[in-house]
Tab-separated table of C-alpha atoms in Angstrom:
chain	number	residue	atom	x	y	z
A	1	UNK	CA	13.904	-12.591	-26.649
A	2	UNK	CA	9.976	-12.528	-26.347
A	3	UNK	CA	8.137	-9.514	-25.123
A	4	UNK	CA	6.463	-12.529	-22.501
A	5	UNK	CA	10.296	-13.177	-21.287
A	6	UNK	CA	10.860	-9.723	-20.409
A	7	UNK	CA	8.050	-8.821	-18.464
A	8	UNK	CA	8.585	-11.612	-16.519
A	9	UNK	CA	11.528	-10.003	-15.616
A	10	UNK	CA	10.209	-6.601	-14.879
A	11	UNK	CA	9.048	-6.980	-11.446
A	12	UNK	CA	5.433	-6.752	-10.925
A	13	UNK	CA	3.713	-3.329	-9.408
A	14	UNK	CA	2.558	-4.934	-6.579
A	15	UNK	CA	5.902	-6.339	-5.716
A	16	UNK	CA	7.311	-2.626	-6.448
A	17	UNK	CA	4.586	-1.126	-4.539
A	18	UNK	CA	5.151	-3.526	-1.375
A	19	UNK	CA	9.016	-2.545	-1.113
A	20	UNK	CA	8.691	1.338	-1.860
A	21	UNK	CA	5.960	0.841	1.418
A	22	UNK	CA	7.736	-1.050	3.167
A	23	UNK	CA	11.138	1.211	2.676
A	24	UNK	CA	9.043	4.491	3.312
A	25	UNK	CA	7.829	2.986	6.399
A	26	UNK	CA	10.847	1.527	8.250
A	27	UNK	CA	12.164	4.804	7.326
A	28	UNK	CA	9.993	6.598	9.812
A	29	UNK	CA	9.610	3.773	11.747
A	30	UNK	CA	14.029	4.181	12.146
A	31	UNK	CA	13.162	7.851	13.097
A	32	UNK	CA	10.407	7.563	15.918
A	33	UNK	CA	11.742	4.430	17.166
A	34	UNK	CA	15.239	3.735	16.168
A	35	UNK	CA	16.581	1.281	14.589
A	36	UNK	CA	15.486	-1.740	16.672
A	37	UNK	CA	12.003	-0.886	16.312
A	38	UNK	CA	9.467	-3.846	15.584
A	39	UNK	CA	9.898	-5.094	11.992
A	40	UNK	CA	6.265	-5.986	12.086
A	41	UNK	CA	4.939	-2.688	12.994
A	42	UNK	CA	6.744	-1.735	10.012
A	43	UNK	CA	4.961	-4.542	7.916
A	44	UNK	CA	1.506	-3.585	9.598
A	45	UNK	CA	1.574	0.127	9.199
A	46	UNK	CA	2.899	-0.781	5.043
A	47	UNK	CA	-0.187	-3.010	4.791
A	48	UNK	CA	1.719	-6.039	4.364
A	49	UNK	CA	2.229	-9.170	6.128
A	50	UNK	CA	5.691	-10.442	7.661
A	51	UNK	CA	6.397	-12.391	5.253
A	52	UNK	CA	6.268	-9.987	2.386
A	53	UNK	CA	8.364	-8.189	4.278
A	54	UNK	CA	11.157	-11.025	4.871
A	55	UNK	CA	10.963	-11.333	1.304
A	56	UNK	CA	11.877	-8.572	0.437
A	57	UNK	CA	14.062	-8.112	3.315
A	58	UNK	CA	15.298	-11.673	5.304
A	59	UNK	CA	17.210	-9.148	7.724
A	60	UNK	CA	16.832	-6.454	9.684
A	61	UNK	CA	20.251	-5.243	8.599
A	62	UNK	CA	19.019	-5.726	4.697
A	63	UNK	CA	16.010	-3.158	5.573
A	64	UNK	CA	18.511	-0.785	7.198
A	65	UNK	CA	21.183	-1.272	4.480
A	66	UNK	CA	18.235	-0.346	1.796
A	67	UNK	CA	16.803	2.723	4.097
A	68	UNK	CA	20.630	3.693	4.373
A	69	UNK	CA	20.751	4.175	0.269
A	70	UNK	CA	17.886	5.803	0.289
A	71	UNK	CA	19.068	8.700	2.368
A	72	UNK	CA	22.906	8.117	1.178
A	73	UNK	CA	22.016	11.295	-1.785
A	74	UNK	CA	22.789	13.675	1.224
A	75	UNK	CA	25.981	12.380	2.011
A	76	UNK	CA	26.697	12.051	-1.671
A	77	UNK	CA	25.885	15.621	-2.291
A	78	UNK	CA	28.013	16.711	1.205
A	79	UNK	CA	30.903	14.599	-0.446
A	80	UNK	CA	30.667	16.674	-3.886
A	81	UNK	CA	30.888	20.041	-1.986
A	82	UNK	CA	33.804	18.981	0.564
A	83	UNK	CA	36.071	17.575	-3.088
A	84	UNK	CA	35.664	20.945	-3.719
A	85	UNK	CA	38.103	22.103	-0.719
A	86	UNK	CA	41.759	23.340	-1.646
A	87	UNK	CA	42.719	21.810	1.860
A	88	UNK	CA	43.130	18.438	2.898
A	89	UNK	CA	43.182	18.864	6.340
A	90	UNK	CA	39.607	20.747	5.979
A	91	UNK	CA	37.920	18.257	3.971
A	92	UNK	CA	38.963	15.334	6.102
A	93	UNK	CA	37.130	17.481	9.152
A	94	UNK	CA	34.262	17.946	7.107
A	95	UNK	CA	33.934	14.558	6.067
A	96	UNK	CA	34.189	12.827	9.030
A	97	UNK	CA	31.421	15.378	10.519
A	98	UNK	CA	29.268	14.429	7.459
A	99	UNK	CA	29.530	10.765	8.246
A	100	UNK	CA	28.963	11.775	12.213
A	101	UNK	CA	25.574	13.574	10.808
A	102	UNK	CA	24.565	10.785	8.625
A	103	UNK	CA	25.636	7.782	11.117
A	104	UNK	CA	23.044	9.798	13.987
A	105	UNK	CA	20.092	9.863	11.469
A	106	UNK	CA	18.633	7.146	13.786
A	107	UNK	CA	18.830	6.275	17.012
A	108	UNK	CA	21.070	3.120	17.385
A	109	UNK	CA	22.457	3.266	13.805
A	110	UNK	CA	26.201	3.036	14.942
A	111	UNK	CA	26.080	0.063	16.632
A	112	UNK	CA	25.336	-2.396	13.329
A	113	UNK	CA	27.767	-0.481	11.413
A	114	UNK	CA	30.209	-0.932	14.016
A	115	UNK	CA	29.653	-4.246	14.045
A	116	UNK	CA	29.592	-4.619	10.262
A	117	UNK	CA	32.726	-2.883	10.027
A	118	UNK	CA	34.208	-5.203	12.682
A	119	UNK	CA	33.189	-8.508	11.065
A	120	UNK	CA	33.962	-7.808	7.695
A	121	UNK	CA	31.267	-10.120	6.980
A	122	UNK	CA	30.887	-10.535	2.786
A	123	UNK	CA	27.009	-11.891	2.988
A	124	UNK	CA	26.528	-8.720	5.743
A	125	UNK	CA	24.134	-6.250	3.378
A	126	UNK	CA	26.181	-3.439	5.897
A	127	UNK	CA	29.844	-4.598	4.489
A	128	UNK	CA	29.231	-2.994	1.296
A	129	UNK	CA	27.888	0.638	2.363
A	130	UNK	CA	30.659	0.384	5.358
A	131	UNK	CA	33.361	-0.516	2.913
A	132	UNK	CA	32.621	2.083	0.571
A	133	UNK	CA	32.614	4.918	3.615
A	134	UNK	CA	35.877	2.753	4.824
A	135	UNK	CA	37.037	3.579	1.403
A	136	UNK	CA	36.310	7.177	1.027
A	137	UNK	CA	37.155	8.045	4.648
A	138	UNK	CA	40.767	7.003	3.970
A	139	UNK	CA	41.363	8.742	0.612
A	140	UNK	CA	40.536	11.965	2.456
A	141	UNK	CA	43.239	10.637	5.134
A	142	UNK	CA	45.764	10.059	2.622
A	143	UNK	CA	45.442	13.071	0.889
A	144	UNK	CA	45.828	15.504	4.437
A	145	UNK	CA	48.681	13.126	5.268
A	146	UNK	CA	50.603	13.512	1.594
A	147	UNK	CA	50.011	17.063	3.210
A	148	UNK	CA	51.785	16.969	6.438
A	149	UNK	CA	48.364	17.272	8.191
A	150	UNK	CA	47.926	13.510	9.576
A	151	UNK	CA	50.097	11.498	11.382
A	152	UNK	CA	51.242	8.286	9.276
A	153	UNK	CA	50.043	5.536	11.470
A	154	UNK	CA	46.289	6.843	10.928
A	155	UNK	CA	44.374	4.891	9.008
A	156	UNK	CA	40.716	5.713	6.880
A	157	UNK	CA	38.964	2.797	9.200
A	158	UNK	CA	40.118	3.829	12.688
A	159	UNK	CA	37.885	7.643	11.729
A	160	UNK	CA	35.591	6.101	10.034
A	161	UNK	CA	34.776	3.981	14.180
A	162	UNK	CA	35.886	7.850	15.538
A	163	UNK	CA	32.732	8.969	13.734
A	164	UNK	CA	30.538	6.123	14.817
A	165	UNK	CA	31.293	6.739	17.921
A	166	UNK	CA	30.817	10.409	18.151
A	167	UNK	CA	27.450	9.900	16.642
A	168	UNK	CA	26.674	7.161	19.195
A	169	UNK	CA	27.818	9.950	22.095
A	170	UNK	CA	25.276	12.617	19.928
A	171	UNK	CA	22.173	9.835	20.358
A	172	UNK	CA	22.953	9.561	24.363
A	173	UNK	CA	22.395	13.469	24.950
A	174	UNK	CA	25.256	15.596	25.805
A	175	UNK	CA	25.243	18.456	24.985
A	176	UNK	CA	26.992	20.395	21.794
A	177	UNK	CA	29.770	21.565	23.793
A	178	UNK	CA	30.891	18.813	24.821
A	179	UNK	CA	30.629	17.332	21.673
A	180	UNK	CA	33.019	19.567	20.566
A	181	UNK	CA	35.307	19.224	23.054
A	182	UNK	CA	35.050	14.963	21.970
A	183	UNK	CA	35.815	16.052	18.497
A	184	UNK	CA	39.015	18.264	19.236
A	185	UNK	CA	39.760	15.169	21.542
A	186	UNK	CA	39.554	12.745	18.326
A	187	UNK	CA	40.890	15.430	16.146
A	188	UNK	CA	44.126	15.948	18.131
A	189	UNK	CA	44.755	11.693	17.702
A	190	UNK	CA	45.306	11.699	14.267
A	191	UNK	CA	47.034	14.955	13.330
A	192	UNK	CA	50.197	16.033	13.127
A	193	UNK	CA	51.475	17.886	16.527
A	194	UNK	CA	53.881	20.277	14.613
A	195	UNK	CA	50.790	21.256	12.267
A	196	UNK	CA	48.343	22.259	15.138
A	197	UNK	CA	46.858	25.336	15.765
């Protein structure tokens, strides 16, 4: 293969440069405004047109999908702490508050994945990072109910929509109290009565 051939390939440093921009800015655009905040603010404030930006992202859920990896190393790293855990029960309560945490990084974030998670839609650029929390959420489910900890008819999607919706609740303002009340509320669905404290 020529040299030409593969830097044609390579994607040009303007092209690189426009979707680093564009990612760094939705990113705080997501914070100040959530995440139905104008898509072409976000392409103004990058110094790119709309188009460049629907180029590199056709949907509003493709931006948010590629913000969401961007900030997924903090779940990744919370995930590599709670595998450390001798108990199941433990590091199924840990990771569903880690997915609470990261699903209220921006203000109207559970809704799409909701939806995503709902749809099961393949061309979706949500399915995937839903799927793979879907995924993880019930091998920590398994694992506590192998363990007596988790009633049998729980399943790793219905938490993974338990911690969507908690982190909905955090973005409408009660306060952490009650938030913990809402969690021993979900947390006494899904385990085992005889295993309660």
């Amino acid at each position: 293969m020529s040299a030409g051939v593969q830097r044609e390939r390579k994607p040009r440093a303007d092209v690189q440069r426009n979707r680093a921009a564009l990612l760094a800015t939705a990113q705080r655009h997501f914070l100040r405004h959530g995440v139905g905040t104008s898509l072409e603010a976000v392409a103004k404030e990058a110094g790119v047109g709309p188009g460049t930006l629907y180029r590199h992202f056709p949907t509003r859920e493709a931006l948010l999908a590629a913000v969401l990896q961007t900030r997924s190393e903090e779940l990744v790293a919370r995930q590599a702490d709670i595998e450390q855990l001798g108990d199941p029960a433990e590091a199924l309560d840990q990771w569903l508050r880690a997915m609470e945490e990261y699903f209220s990084a921006y203000s109207g974030l559970p809704e799409p994945l909701m939806a995503a998670a709902r749809a099961q839609e393949p061309d979706s650029p949500l399915t995937i990072p839903c799927d793979i929390l879907i995924t993880a959420t019930e091998q920590y489910v398994r694992a506590a109910q192998r363990a007596g900890h988790v009633r049998a008819s729980v399943r790793g999607y219905d938490l993974f929509l338990a911690a969507c919706s908690l982190a909905w609740i955090k973005g409408n303002g009660p306060d952490e109290e009650s938030l913990d009340r809402l969690r021993a509320l979900v947390a006494s669905g899904y385990r085992q009565r005889d295993v309660q404290a």
